[in-house]
Amino acid sequence: KQEVTQIPAALSVPEGENLVLNCSFTDSAIYNLQWFRQDPGKGLTSLLLIQSSQREQTSGRLNASLDKSSGRSTLYIAASQPGDSATYLCAPANDYKLSFGAGTTVTVRA
Amino acid sequence: NAGVMQNPRHLVRRRGQEARLRCSPMKGHSHVYWYRQLPEEGLKFMVYLQKENIIDESGMPKERFSAEFPKEGPSILRIQQVVRGDSAAYFCASSPPVAGDEQFFGPGTRLTVL
């Protein structure tokens, strides 16, 4: 059974700082890994998808790395903005099943 | 291209009633997944369906819960005789028919059982 841990649970930073969100998972036999953003009371927005054969994926200010063998992924958000405030979820996929961590709740202060 | 659609967005039921949650996948997507987010818990996989087939329902409670994805129309998650513990956010996701592809989520249905 896949177990996903996200550290830290919460993060508060001033605007402009870079964010580093960590994710670890126990079963390294994954197809891919997705990072999502969830706003309070809303659905999930897919941010990045990293295939198991990839080490890194970038989209705008977001960069995610994957070390499949050690069961780790890191999401970097450059030059944070107040609009980045949300809960970020890491979800490795074993076959088609996504497993979710509890998330990291980010607050970016203006 | 409209995203994944779910309705209703909010649903209130009394104990013992039935709840029907609907999900329309993105255009061109033939795979549908249902996940449940209980209060103060992470999302958990419930069921994976393709058109007219249940592929994996290992995350679904054995009783009272069922899911379908008919040839025509949306996918339906049905909960019979709801109990207070069924109160949660239910999310549907869809993906194209390519193994290992990205899942896109709908806005969720928030079920409250009184």
Coordinates of C-alpha atoms in Angstrom, one line a residue:
Chain A
K1 CA 0.0 0.0 0.0
Q2 CA 1.4 3.4 -1.1
E3 CA 2.0 5.8 1.8
V4 CA 2.7 9.5 1.0
T5 CA 4.2 12.0 3.3
Q6 CA 4.4 15.7 2.7
I7 CA 6.7 18.0 4.7
P8 CA 6.2 20.6 5.9
A9 CA 2.4 20.4 6.7
A10 CA 2.2 24.2 6.6
L11 CA 4.4 27.0 5.3
S12 CA 4.1 30.8 5.6
V13 CA 6.4 33.0 3.6
P14 CA 6.6 36.7 2.5
E15 CA 5.9 37.4 -1.1
G16 CA 8.9 36.9 -3.4
E17 CA 10.5 34.0 -1.5
N18 CA 11.1 30.7 -3.2
L19 CA 9.1 27.7 -1.9
V20 CA 10.3 24.2 -1.5
L21 CA 7.7 21.5 -0.9
N22 CA 8.8 17.9 -0.2
C23 CA 7.0 14.6 -0.8
S24 CA 8.1 11.1 0.0
F25 CA 6.4 7.8 -1.0
T26 CA 7.0 4.2 0.1
D27 CA 6.3 2.3 -3.1
S28 CA 8.7 3.3 -5.9
A29 CA 7.0 1.2 -8.6
I30 CA 5.1 4.2 -9.9
Y31 CA 3.9 5.2 -13.4
N32 CA 4.1 8.9 -12.8
L33 CA 3.6 11.5 -10.2
Q34 CA 1.3 14.5 -10.2
W35 CA 1.4 17.7 -8.2
F36 CA -1.9 19.4 -7.6
R37 CA -3.1 22.6 -6.1
Q38 CA -6.3 22.7 -4.0
D39 CA -8.0 25.9 -3.0
P40 CA -10.4 25.8 0.1
G41 CA -13.7 24.2 -0.8
K42 CA -12.6 23.7 -4.4
G43 CA -11.4 20.9 -6.7
L44 CA -7.9 19.9 -7.6
T45 CA -5.9 21.7 -10.3
S46 CA -3.2 19.7 -11.9
L47 CA 0.1 21.6 -11.9
L48 CA 2.7 19.1 -13.2
L49 CA 3.0 15.5 -14.3
I50 CA 6.3 13.8 -14.1
Q51 CA 6.6 10.4 -15.8
S52 CA 8.5 7.7 -14.0
S53 CA 11.4 7.9 -16.5
Q54 CA 11.8 11.7 -16.0
R55 CA 13.9 13.4 -13.4
E56 CA 12.4 16.9 -13.7
Q57 CA 9.5 18.8 -15.2
T58 CA 9.0 22.6 -15.4
S59 CA 6.1 24.8 -16.0
G60 CA 6.5 28.6 -15.6
R61 CA 7.6 29.3 -12.1
L62 CA 7.1 25.7 -11.1
N63 CA 9.7 23.0 -11.2
A64 CA 9.3 19.5 -9.9
S65 CA 12.0 16.8 -9.4
L66 CA 11.6 13.1 -9.1
D67 CA 13.9 10.6 -7.5
K68 CA 12.0 7.4 -8.0
S69 CA 14.5 5.0 -6.5
S70 CA 14.5 6.9 -3.2
G71 CA 10.8 7.7 -3.3
R72 CA 11.1 11.5 -3.3
S73 CA 9.7 14.4 -5.2
T74 CA 10.2 18.1 -4.6
L75 CA 8.1 21.0 -5.9
Y76 CA 9.9 24.3 -6.2
I77 CA 7.9 27.5 -6.7
A78 CA 10.0 30.5 -7.6
A79 CA 9.2 34.1 -6.6
S80 CA 6.1 33.3 -4.7
Q81 CA 3.0 35.5 -5.0
P82 CA -0.1 35.8 -2.7
G83 CA -2.1 34.0 -5.4
D84 CA 0.1 30.9 -4.7
S85 CA -1.6 30.5 -1.3
A86 CA -3.3 27.1 -1.4
T87 CA -2.8 23.5 -0.4
Y88 CA -0.4 21.5 -2.6
L89 CA -0.8 17.8 -3.0
C90 CA 1.6 15.2 -4.2
A91 CA 0.1 12.1 -5.8
P92 CA 2.2 9.2 -7.1
A93 CA 0.4 6.8 -9.4
N94 CA 0.7 3.1 -9.1
D95 CA -0.9 1.9 -12.3
Y96 CA -3.9 4.2 -12.5
K97 CA -4.4 4.8 -8.7
L98 CA -3.3 8.1 -7.3
S99 CA -2.3 8.1 -3.7
F100 CA -2.4 11.4 -1.9
G101 CA -0.6 12.9 1.0
A102 CA -2.2 15.3 3.5
G103 CA -0.7 18.2 1.6
T104 CA 1.3 21.3 2.4
T105 CA -0.7 24.4 3.1
V106 CA 1.1 27.5 1.8
T107 CA 0.4 31.1 2.8
V108 CA 2.2 33.8 0.9
R109 CA 2.0 37.1 2.8
A110 CA 1.8 40.3 0.7
Chain B
N1 CA -12.7 22.1 -24.1
A2 CA -14.8 22.0 -21.0
G3 CA -13.2 20.4 -18.0
V4 CA -14.6 17.6 -15.9
M5 CA -18.1 18.4 -14.7
Q6 CA -19.7 17.2 -11.6
N7 CA -23.2 17.8 -10.3
P8 CA -24.6 18.6 -8.0
R9 CA -21.9 20.7 -6.3
H10 CA -23.6 20.4 -2.9
L11 CA -26.0 17.7 -1.8
V12 CA -27.8 17.4 1.5
R13 CA -29.4 14.1 2.4
R14 CA -31.1 12.7 5.5
R15 CA -29.9 9.4 7.0
G16 CA -31.4 6.5 5.0
Q17 CA -31.9 8.4 1.8
E18 CA -30.0 7.8 -1.5
A19 CA -27.4 10.0 -3.0
R20 CA -26.6 10.1 -6.7
L21 CA -23.5 12.0 -7.8
R22 CA -22.8 12.6 -11.5
C23 CA -19.6 13.1 -13.4
S24 CA -19.1 14.0 -17.1
P25 CA -15.5 13.5 -18.2
M26 CA -13.5 15.8 -20.4
K27 CA -14.2 15.4 -24.1
G28 CA -12.2 12.5 -25.5
H29 CA -11.6 10.9 -22.1
S30 CA -12.9 7.4 -21.6
H31 CA -11.5 6.7 -18.2
V32 CA -13.2 7.9 -15.0
Y33 CA -12.0 7.7 -11.4
W34 CA -13.8 8.5 -8.2
Y35 CA -12.0 9.7 -5.1
R36 CA -13.4 10.6 -1.6
Q37 CA -12.0 13.2 0.7
L38 CA -13.3 12.7 4.3
P39 CA -13.1 15.7 6.7
E40 CA -9.5 16.2 7.8
E41 CA -8.3 13.3 5.7
G42 CA -6.5 13.0 2.4
L43 CA -8.2 11.9 -0.9
K44 CA -8.6 8.1 -1.2
F45 CA -9.2 6.2 -4.4
M46 CA -12.6 4.5 -4.7
V47 CA -13.2 3.1 -8.2
Y48 CA -11.9 3.2 -11.8
L49 CA -14.3 2.8 -14.7
Q50 CA -14.2 2.7 -18.4
K51 CA -17.3 2.9 -20.6
E52 CA -19.6 0.1 -19.5
N53 CA -16.9 -1.5 -17.4
I54 CA -15.8 -1.4 -13.8
I55 CA -12.0 -1.9 -13.9
D56 CA -11.2 -1.6 -10.2
E57 CA -13.5 -1.0 -7.3
S58 CA -11.1 -2.0 -4.5
G59 CA -11.4 1.3 -2.7
M60 CA -15.2 1.3 -2.6
P61 CA -17.0 0.2 0.6
K62 CA -18.6 -3.2 0.0
E63 CA -22.1 -2.2 0.9
R64 CA -24.3 0.6 -0.1
F65 CA -21.9 2.1 -2.7
S66 CA -22.0 1.4 -6.5
A67 CA -20.7 3.1 -9.6
E68 CA -21.4 3.0 -13.3
F69 CA -20.3 4.6 -16.5
P70 CA -22.8 3.8 -19.2
K71 CA -22.2 3.9 -22.9
E72 CA -24.2 7.1 -23.0
G73 CA -24.3 9.7 -20.3
P74 CA -22.3 10.6 -17.2
S75 CA -20.7 8.3 -14.7
I76 CA -22.8 7.9 -11.6
L77 CA -21.7 7.2 -8.0
R78 CA -24.6 6.0 -6.0
I79 CA -24.8 5.7 -2.2
Q80 CA -27.8 4.0 -0.8
Q81 CA -29.1 4.5 2.7
V82 CA -26.6 7.2 3.5
V83 CA -25.2 7.5 7.0
R84 CA -23.4 10.5 8.7
G85 CA -20.0 8.9 8.0
D86 CA -20.7 9.3 4.3
S87 CA -20.4 13.1 4.6
A88 CA -17.4 14.0 2.5
A89 CA -16.3 15.6 -0.7
Y90 CA -16.5 13.2 -3.7
F91 CA -14.2 14.0 -6.6
C92 CA -14.3 12.6 -10.1
A93 CA -11.3 12.6 -12.4
S94 CA -10.9 11.6 -16.0
S95 CA -8.0 10.7 -18.3
P96 CA -7.5 9.9 -21.9
P97 CA -7.1 6.2 -22.9
V98 CA -3.4 6.2 -22.5
A99 CA -1.8 4.2 -19.7
G100 CA 0.0 6.5 -17.2
D101 CA -1.6 9.7 -18.4
E102 CA -2.6 12.7 -16.4
Q103 CA -5.8 12.8 -14.4
F104 CA -7.9 15.9 -14.5
F105 CA -10.3 16.5 -11.6
G106 CA -13.7 18.0 -11.4
P107 CA -14.8 20.5 -8.7
G108 CA -16.3 17.8 -6.5
T109 CA -19.6 17.1 -4.9
R110 CA -19.9 17.9 -1.2
L111 CA -22.3 15.5 0.4
T112 CA -23.7 16.4 3.8
V113 CA -25.8 13.8 5.7
L114 CA -28.0 15.1 8.4

